[in-house]
Short mmCIF file of C-alpha atoms in Angstrom, two decimals:
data_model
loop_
_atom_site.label_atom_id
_atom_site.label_comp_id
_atom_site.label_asym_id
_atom_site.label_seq_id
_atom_site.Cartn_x
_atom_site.Cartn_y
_atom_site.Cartn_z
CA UNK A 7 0.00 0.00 0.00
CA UNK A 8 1.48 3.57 -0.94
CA UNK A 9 0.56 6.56 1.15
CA UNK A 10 0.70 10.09 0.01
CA UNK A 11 2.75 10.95 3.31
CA UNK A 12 2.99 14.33 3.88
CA UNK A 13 4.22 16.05 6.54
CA UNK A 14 4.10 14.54 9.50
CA UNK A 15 4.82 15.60 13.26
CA UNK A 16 4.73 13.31 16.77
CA UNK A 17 3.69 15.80 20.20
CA UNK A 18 6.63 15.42 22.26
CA UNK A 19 6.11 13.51 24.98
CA UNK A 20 7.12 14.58 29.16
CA UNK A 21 7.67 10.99 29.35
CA UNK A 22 7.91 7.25 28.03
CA UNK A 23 5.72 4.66 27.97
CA UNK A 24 5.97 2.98 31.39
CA UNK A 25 7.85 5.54 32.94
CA UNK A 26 6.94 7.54 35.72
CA UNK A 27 7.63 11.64 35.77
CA UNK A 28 6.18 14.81 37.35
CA UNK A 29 4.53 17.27 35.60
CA UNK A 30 3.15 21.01 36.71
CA UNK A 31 -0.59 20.73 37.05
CA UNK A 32 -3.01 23.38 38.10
CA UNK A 33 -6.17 22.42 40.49
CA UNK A 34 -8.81 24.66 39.80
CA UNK A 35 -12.00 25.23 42.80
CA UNK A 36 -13.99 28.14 42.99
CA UNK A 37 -14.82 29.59 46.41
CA UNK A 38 -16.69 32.12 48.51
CA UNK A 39 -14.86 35.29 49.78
CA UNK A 40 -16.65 37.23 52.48
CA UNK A 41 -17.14 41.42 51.95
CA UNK A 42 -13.47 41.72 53.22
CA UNK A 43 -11.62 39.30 51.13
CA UNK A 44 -13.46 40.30 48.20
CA UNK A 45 -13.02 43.99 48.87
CA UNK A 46 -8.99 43.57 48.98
CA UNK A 47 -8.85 40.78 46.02
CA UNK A 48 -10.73 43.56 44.17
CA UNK A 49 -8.24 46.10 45.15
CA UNK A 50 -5.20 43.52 44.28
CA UNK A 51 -7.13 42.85 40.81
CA UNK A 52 -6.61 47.21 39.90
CA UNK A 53 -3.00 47.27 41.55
CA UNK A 54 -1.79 44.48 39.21
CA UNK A 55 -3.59 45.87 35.77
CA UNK A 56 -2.15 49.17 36.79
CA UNK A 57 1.37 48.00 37.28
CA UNK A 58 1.38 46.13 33.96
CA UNK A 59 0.55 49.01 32.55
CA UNK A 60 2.79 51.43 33.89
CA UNK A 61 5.43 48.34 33.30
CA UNK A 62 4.54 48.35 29.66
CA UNK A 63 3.67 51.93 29.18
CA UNK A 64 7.69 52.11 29.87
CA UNK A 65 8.88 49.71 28.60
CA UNK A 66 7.36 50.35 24.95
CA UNK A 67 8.03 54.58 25.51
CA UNK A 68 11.71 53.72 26.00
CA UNK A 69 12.11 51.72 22.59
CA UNK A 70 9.96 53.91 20.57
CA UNK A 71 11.80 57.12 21.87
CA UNK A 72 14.92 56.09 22.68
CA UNK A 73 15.76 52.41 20.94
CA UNK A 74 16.67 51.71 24.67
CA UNK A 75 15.55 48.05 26.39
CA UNK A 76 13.86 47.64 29.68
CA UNK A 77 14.08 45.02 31.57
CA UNK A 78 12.44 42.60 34.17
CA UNK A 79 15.10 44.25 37.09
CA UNK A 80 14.50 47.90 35.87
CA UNK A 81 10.92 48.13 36.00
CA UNK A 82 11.03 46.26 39.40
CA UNK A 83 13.16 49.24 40.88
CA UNK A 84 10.50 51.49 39.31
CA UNK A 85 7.87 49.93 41.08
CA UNK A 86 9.35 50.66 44.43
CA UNK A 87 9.79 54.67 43.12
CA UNK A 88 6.03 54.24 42.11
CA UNK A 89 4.88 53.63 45.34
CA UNK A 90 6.47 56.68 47.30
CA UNK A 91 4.78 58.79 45.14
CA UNK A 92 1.06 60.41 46.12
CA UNK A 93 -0.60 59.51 43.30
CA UNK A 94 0.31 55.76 43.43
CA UNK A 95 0.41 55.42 46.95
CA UNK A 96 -2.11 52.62 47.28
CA UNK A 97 -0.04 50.01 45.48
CA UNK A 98 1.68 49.81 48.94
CA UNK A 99 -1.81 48.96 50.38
CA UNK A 100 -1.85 45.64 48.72
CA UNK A 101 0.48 42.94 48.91
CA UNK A 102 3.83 43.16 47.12
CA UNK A 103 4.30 40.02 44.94
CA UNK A 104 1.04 40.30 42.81
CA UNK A 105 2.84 43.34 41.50
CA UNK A 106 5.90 41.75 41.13
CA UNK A 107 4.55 38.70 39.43
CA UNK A 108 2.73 41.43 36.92
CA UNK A 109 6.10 42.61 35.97
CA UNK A 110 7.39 39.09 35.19
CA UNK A 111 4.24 38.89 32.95
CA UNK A 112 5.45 41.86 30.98
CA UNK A 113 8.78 40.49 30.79
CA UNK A 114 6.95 36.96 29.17
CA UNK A 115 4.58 39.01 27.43
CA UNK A 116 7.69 40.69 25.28
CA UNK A 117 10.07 37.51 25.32
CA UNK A 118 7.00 35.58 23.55
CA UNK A 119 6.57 38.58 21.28
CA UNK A 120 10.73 38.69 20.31
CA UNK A 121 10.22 34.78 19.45
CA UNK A 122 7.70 35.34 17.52
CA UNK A 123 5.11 32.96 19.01
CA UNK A 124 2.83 36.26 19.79
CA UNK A 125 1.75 39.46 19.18
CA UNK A 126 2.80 42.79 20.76
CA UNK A 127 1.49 43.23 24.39
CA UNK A 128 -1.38 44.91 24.80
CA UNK A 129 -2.79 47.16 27.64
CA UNK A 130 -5.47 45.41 30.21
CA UNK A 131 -8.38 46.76 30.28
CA UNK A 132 -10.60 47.30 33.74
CA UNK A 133 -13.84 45.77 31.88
CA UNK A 134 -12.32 43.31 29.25
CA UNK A 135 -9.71 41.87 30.52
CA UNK A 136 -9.11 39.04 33.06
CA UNK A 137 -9.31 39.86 37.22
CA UNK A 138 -6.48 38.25 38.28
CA UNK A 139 -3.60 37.64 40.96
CA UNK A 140 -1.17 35.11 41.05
CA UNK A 141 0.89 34.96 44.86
CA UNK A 142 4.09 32.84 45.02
CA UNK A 143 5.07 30.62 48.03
CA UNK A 144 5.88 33.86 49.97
CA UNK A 145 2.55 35.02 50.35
CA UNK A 146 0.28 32.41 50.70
CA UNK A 147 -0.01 29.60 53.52
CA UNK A 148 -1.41 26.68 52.80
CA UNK A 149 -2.01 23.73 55.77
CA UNK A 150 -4.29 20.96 55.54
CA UNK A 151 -6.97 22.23 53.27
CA UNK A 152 -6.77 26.17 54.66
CA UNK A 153 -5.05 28.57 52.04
CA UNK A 154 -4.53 31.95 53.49
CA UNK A 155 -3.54 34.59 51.47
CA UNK A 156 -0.97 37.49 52.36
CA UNK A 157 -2.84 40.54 53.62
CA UNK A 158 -5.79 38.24 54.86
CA UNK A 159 -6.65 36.84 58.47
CA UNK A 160 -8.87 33.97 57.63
CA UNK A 161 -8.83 31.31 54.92
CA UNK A 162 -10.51 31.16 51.80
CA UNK A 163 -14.09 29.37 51.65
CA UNK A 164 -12.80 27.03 49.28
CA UNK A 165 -15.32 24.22 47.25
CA UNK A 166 -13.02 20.97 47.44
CA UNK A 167 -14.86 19.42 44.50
CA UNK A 168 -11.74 17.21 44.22
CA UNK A 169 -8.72 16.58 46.50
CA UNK A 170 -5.38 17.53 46.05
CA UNK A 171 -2.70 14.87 45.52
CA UNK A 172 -1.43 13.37 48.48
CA UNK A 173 1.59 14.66 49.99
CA UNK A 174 1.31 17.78 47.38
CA UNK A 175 1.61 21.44 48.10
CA UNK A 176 1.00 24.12 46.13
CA UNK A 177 4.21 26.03 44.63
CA UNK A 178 1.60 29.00 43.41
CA UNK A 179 -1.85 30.29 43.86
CA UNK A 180 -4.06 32.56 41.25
CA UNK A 181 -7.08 34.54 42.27
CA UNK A 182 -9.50 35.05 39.65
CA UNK A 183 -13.01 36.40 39.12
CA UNK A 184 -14.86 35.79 35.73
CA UNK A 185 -17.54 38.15 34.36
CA UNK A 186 -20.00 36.43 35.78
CA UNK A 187 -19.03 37.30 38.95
CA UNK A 188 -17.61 34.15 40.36
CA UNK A 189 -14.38 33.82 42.33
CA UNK A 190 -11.98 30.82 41.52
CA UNK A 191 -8.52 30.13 42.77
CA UNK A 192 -5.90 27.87 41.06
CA UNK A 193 -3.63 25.58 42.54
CA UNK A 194 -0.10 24.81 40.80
CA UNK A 195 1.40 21.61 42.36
CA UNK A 196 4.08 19.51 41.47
CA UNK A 197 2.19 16.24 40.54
CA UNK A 198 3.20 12.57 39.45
CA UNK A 199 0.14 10.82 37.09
CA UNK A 200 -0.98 7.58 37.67
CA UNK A 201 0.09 5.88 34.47
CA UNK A 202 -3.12 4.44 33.19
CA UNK A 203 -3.18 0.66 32.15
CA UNK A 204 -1.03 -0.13 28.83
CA UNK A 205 -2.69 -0.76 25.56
CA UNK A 206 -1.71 -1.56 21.83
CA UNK A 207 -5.08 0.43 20.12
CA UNK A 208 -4.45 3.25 17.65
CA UNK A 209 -6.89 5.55 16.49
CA UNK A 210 -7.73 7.95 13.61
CA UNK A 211 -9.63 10.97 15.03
CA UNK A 212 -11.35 13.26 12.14
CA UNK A 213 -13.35 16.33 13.42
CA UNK A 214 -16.49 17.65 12.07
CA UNK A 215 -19.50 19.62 12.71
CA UNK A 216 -22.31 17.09 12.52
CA UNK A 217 -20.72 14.48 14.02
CA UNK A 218 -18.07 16.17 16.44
CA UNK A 219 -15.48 13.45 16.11
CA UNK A 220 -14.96 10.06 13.80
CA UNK A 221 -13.11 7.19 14.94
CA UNK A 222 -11.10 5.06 13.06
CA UNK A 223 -13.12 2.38 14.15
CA UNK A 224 -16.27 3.48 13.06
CA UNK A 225 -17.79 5.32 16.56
CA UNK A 226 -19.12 8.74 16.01
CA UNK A 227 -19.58 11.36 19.07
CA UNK A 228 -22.67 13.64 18.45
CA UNK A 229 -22.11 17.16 18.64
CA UNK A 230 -23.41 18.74 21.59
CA UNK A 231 -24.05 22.14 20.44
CA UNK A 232 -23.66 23.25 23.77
CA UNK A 233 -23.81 27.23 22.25
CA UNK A 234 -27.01 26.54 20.29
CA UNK A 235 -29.15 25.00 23.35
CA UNK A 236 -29.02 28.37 24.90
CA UNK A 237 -28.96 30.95 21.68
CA UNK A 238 -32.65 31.94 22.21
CA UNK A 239 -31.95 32.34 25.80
CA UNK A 240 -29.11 34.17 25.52
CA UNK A 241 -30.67 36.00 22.42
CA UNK A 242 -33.70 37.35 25.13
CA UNK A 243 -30.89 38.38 27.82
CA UNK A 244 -28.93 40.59 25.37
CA UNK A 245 -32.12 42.25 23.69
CA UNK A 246 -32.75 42.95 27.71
CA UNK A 247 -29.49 44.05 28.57
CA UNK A 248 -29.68 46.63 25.43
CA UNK A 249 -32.23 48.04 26.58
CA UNK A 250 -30.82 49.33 30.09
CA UNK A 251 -29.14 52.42 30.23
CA UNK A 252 -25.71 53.09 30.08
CA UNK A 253 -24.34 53.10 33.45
CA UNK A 254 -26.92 52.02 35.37
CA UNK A 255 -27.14 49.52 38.31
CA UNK A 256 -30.15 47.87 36.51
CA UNK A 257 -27.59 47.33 33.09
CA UNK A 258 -24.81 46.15 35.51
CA UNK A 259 -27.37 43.04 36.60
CA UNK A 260 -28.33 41.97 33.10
CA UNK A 261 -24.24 41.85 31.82
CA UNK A 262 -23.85 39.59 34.77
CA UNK A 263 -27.14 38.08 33.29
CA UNK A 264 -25.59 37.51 30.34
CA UNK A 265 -22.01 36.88 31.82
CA UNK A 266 -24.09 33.54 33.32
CA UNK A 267 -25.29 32.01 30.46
CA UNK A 268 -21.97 32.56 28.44
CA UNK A 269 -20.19 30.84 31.55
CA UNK A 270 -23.09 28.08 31.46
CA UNK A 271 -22.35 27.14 27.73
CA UNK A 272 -18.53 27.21 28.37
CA UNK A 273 -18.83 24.94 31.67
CA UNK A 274 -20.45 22.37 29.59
CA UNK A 275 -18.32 22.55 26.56
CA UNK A 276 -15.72 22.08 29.10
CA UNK A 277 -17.28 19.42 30.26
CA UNK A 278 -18.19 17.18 27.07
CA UNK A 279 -14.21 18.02 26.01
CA UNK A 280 -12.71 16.55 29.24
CA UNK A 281 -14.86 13.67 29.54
CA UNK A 282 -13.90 13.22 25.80
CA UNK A 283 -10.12 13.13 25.43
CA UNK A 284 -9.89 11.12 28.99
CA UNK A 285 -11.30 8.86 27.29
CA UNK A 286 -9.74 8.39 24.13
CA UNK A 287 -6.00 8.78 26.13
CA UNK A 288 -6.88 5.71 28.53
CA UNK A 289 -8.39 3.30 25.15
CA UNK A 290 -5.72 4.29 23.01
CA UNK A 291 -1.99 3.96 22.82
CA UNK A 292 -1.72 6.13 19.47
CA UNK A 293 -3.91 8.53 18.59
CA UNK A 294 -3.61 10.10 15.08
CA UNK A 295 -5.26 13.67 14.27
CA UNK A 296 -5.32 16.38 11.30
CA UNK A 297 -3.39 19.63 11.68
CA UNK A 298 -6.48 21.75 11.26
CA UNK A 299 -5.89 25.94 11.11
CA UNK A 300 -8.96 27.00 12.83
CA UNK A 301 -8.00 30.31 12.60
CA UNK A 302 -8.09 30.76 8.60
CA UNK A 303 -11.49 28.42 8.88
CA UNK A 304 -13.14 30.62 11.55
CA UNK A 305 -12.71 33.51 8.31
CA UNK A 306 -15.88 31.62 6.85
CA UNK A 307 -18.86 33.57 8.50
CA UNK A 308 -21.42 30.85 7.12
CA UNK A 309 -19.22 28.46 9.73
CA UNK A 310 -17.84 30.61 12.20
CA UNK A 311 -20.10 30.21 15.07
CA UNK A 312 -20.70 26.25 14.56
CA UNK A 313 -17.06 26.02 14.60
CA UNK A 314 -16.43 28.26 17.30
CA UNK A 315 -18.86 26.24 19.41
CA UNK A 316 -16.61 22.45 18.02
CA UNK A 317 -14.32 23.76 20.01
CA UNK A 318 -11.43 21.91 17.87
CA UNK A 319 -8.23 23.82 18.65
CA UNK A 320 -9.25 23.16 22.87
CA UNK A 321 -10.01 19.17 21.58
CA UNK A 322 -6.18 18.99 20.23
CA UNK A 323 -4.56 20.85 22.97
CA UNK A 324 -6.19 18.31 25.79
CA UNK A 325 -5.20 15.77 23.68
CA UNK A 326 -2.01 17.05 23.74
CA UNK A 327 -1.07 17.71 27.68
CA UNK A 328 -2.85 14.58 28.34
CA UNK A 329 -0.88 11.82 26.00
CA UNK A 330 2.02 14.08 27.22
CA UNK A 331 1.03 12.99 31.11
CA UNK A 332 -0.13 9.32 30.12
CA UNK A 333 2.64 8.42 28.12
CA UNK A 334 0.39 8.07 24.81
CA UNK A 335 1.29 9.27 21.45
CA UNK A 336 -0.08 12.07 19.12
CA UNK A 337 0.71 12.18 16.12
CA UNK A 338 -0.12 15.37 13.67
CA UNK A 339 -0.96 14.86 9.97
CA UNK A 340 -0.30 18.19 7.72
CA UNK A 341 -3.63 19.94 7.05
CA UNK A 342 -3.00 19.11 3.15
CA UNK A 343 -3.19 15.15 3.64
CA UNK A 344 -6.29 14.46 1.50
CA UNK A 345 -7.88 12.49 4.07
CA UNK A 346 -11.54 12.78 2.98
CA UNK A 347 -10.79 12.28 -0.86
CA UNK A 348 -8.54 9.48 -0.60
CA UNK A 349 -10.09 6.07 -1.03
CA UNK A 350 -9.19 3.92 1.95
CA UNK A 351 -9.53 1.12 0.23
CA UNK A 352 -7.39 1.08 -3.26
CA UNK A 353 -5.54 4.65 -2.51
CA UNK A 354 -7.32 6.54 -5.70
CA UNK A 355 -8.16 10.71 -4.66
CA UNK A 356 -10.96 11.71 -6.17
CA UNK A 357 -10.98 14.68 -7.77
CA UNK A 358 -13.52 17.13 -5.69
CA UNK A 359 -15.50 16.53 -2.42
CA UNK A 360 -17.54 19.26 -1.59
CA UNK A 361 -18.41 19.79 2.06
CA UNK A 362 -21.85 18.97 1.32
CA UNK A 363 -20.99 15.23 -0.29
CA UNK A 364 -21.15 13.11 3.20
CA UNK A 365 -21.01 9.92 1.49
CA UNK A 366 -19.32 9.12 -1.79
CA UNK A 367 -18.14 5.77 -4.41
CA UNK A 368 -14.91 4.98 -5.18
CA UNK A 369 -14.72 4.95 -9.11
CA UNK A 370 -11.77 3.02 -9.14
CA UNK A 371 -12.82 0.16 -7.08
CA UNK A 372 -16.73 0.83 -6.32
CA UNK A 373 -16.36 1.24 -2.54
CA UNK A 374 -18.62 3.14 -0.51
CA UNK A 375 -17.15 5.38 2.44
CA UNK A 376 -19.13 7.51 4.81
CA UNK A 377 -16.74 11.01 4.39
CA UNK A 378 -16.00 11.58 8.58
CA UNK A 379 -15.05 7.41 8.68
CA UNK A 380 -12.95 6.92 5.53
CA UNK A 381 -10.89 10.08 6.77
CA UNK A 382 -10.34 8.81 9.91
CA UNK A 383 -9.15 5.60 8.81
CA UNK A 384 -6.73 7.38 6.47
CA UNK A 385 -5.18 9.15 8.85
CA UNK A 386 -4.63 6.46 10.93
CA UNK A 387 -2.90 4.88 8.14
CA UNK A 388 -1.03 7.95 7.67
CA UNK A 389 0.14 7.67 11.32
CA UNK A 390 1.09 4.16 11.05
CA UNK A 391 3.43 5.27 8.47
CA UNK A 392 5.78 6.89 10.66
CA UNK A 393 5.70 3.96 12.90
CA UNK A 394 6.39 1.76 10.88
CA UNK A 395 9.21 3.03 8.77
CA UNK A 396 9.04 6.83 9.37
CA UNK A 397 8.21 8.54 6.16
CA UNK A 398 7.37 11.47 5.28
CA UNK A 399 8.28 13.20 8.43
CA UNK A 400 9.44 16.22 6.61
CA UNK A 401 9.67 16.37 3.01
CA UNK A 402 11.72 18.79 1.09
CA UNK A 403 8.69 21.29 -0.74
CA UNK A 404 8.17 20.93 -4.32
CA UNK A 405 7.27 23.63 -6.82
CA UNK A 406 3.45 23.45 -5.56
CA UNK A 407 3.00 24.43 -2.34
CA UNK A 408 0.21 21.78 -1.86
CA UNK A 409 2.00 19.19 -3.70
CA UNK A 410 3.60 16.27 -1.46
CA UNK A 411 6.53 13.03 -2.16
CA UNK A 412 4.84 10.09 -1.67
CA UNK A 413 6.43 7.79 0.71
CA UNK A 414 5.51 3.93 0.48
CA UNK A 415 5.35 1.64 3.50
CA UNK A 416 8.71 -0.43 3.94
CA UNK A 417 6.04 -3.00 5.75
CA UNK A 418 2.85 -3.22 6.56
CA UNK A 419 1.75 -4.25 10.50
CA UNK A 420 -1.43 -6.01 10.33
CA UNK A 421 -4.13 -3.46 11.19
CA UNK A 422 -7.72 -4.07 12.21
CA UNK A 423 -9.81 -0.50 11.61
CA UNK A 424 -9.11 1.49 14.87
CA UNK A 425 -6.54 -0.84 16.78
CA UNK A 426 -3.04 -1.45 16.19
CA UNK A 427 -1.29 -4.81 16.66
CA UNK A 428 2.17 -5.26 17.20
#
């Protein structure tokens, strides 16, 4: 059998199969601050957007002015100037490290933007942006299930929906609070996962709209549609909340309104995604997806919002953390394998597929494929390639961009659809 193997990349993995290794994982609760806590989280919530402001108000000032660099250490020493002076006074009310883990957010902000893996940093903003405070190991205590924060005398009401990992203590804790107005603090421990029992399956994942995922083997997962249960609901709170005036306390409770049901449909998408991946990490020892750019296909307004609500690029990056903690593979196929126009069975491409052709013949060899399945099982076999003799891992481009050496198979492992034996 000869595969048109294009380019082809494996997730690195933390650790082996069988092995054992810890891994930074955050623990996420929400909890219940009285009036006091709240009040000073609040006030911690403006000191840090202010300082990272100020931080890269400077910082961006000194290169466009004076082609000078500003570091981490500088702007540091400028906070402790800032807060002698009257006008900035109260960032002395609050406690110190929030601040200074703000500035080492600038500082991570610009090193991501010199790499090129983001965009410029931009200012936070008191309505848009994310209420947040992260406290080191300096200002925090944490003893058998009480976490006390610096500037606070009594421990957080804390929801322990799930226990931490015995023996584990957390080497940082962020305060949140999400537009909907609820509080949530995250745990960062040092953690060791329980490797989950071995197994020999491989899988072909495809992603679509009607079905949200196709296995190799033939199982489809339904789309939930968790965004279009509550549209008309949502619809009636936003035709409400336009109606308010600017301002007023009245619009303030119907954007939390609002706020509720967009954290409702986001819980629950949540949800359906964890439940998902767990899954397919602990049944599968491979697992084989496309390297879809959901940006460039969220540029398609008929599609936008359906895809939006898929969720795809949070499916691969689950996938990805969690083979990386199991000790599973992923392996990415380049978004211009012809997965859904290749013929599983005797290798022909047809020459168009239209997104609305679901299932199509093979005029070659008269097969019939159901589009998500035959895809799936294509880029299994794609995935299989690199295990078995590692083709195609990264061709040298010909003249087309689109066009692709074919690598064939030095041998072929006997493959039932969905499970690989070795």
């Amino acid at each position: 059998m000869t595969c048109a193997c294009v380019r082809i990349v494996t997730a690195p993995s933390v650790r082996g199969v069988g092995t054992s290794s810890s891994v930074k994982r955050a623990f996420k609760y929400r909890f219940y601050p009285t009036d006091v806590q709240a009040a000073e989280l609040s006030r911690t919530f403006g000191c840090v957007r202010k300082v990272y402001n100020l931080a890269l108000a400077v910082r961006s000032e000194a290169w466009t002015k004076r082609k000078e660099q500003v570091g981490y250490g500088q702007t540091s020493a400028m906070l402790t100037i800032w807060k002698k002076t009257e006008e900035l006074a109260y960032l002395a009310e609050v406690s110190s490290v929030p601040l200074q883990q703000a500035l080492r957010h600038v500082q991570a902000a610009f090193v991501g933007f010199w790499g090129k893996r983001a965009r410029y940093p931009r200012f936070k903003s008191k309505r848009k942006s994310r209420a947040s405070a992260e406290y080191t190991r300096s200002a925090f205590r944490y003893t058998d299930g009480r976490l006390v924060l610096a500037k606070m005398a009594e421990p957080l009401d804390i929801v322990w929906s799930r226990p931490l990992p015995l023996g584990v203590e957390p080497s940082t804790v962020t305060v949140s609070r999400d537009s909907a107005g609820r509080w949530f603090v995250s745990l960062l421990c040092e953690d060791t996962p329980k490797l989950v029992s071995a197994s020999m399956n491989a899988v072909g994942i495809d992603v679509g709209l009607t079905a949200w995922i196709t296995l190799s083997n033939g199982e489809k997962v339904a789309n939930p549609r968790c965004e279009r249960k509550d549209r008309e609901r949502l619809a009636r709170a936003q035709r409400v909340l336009s109606r308010k005036e600017k301002g007023s306390k009245n619009r303030a409770k119907a954007r939390i309104r609002v706020a509720r049901i967009y954290a409702q449909i986001a819980d629950r998408r949540q949800d359906h995604l964890h439940k998902l991946t767990t899954r397919l990490v602990r049944e599968n020892q491979t697992l084989v997806i496309e390297d879809l750019t959901v940006r460039n296909m969220l540029k398609n307004h008929k599609l936008a919002r359906v895809i939006s609500d898929a969720a795809w690029r949070e499916l691969r990056l689950m996938l990805e953390y969690k083979t990386a903690w199991y000790g599973r593979e992923l392996i990415t196929v380049d978004r211009w394998f012809p997965s859904s126009k290749l013929c599983s069975a005797c290798g022909v491409i047809a020459e168009a597929m239209p997104l609305s052709v679901r299932e199509w013949t093979c005029e070659s060899c008269g097969t019939t494929h159901d589009r998500d399945e035959n895809a799936a099982i294509n880029l299994l076999a794609a995935g299989l390639a690199v295990t078995a003799c590692g083709a195609g891992v990264r061709p040298e481009r010909e003249s087309s961009s689109r066009s692709r050496p074919s690598a064939a198979k030095q041998e072929a492992p006997h493959v039932r659809v969905g499970t690989l034996s070795l």
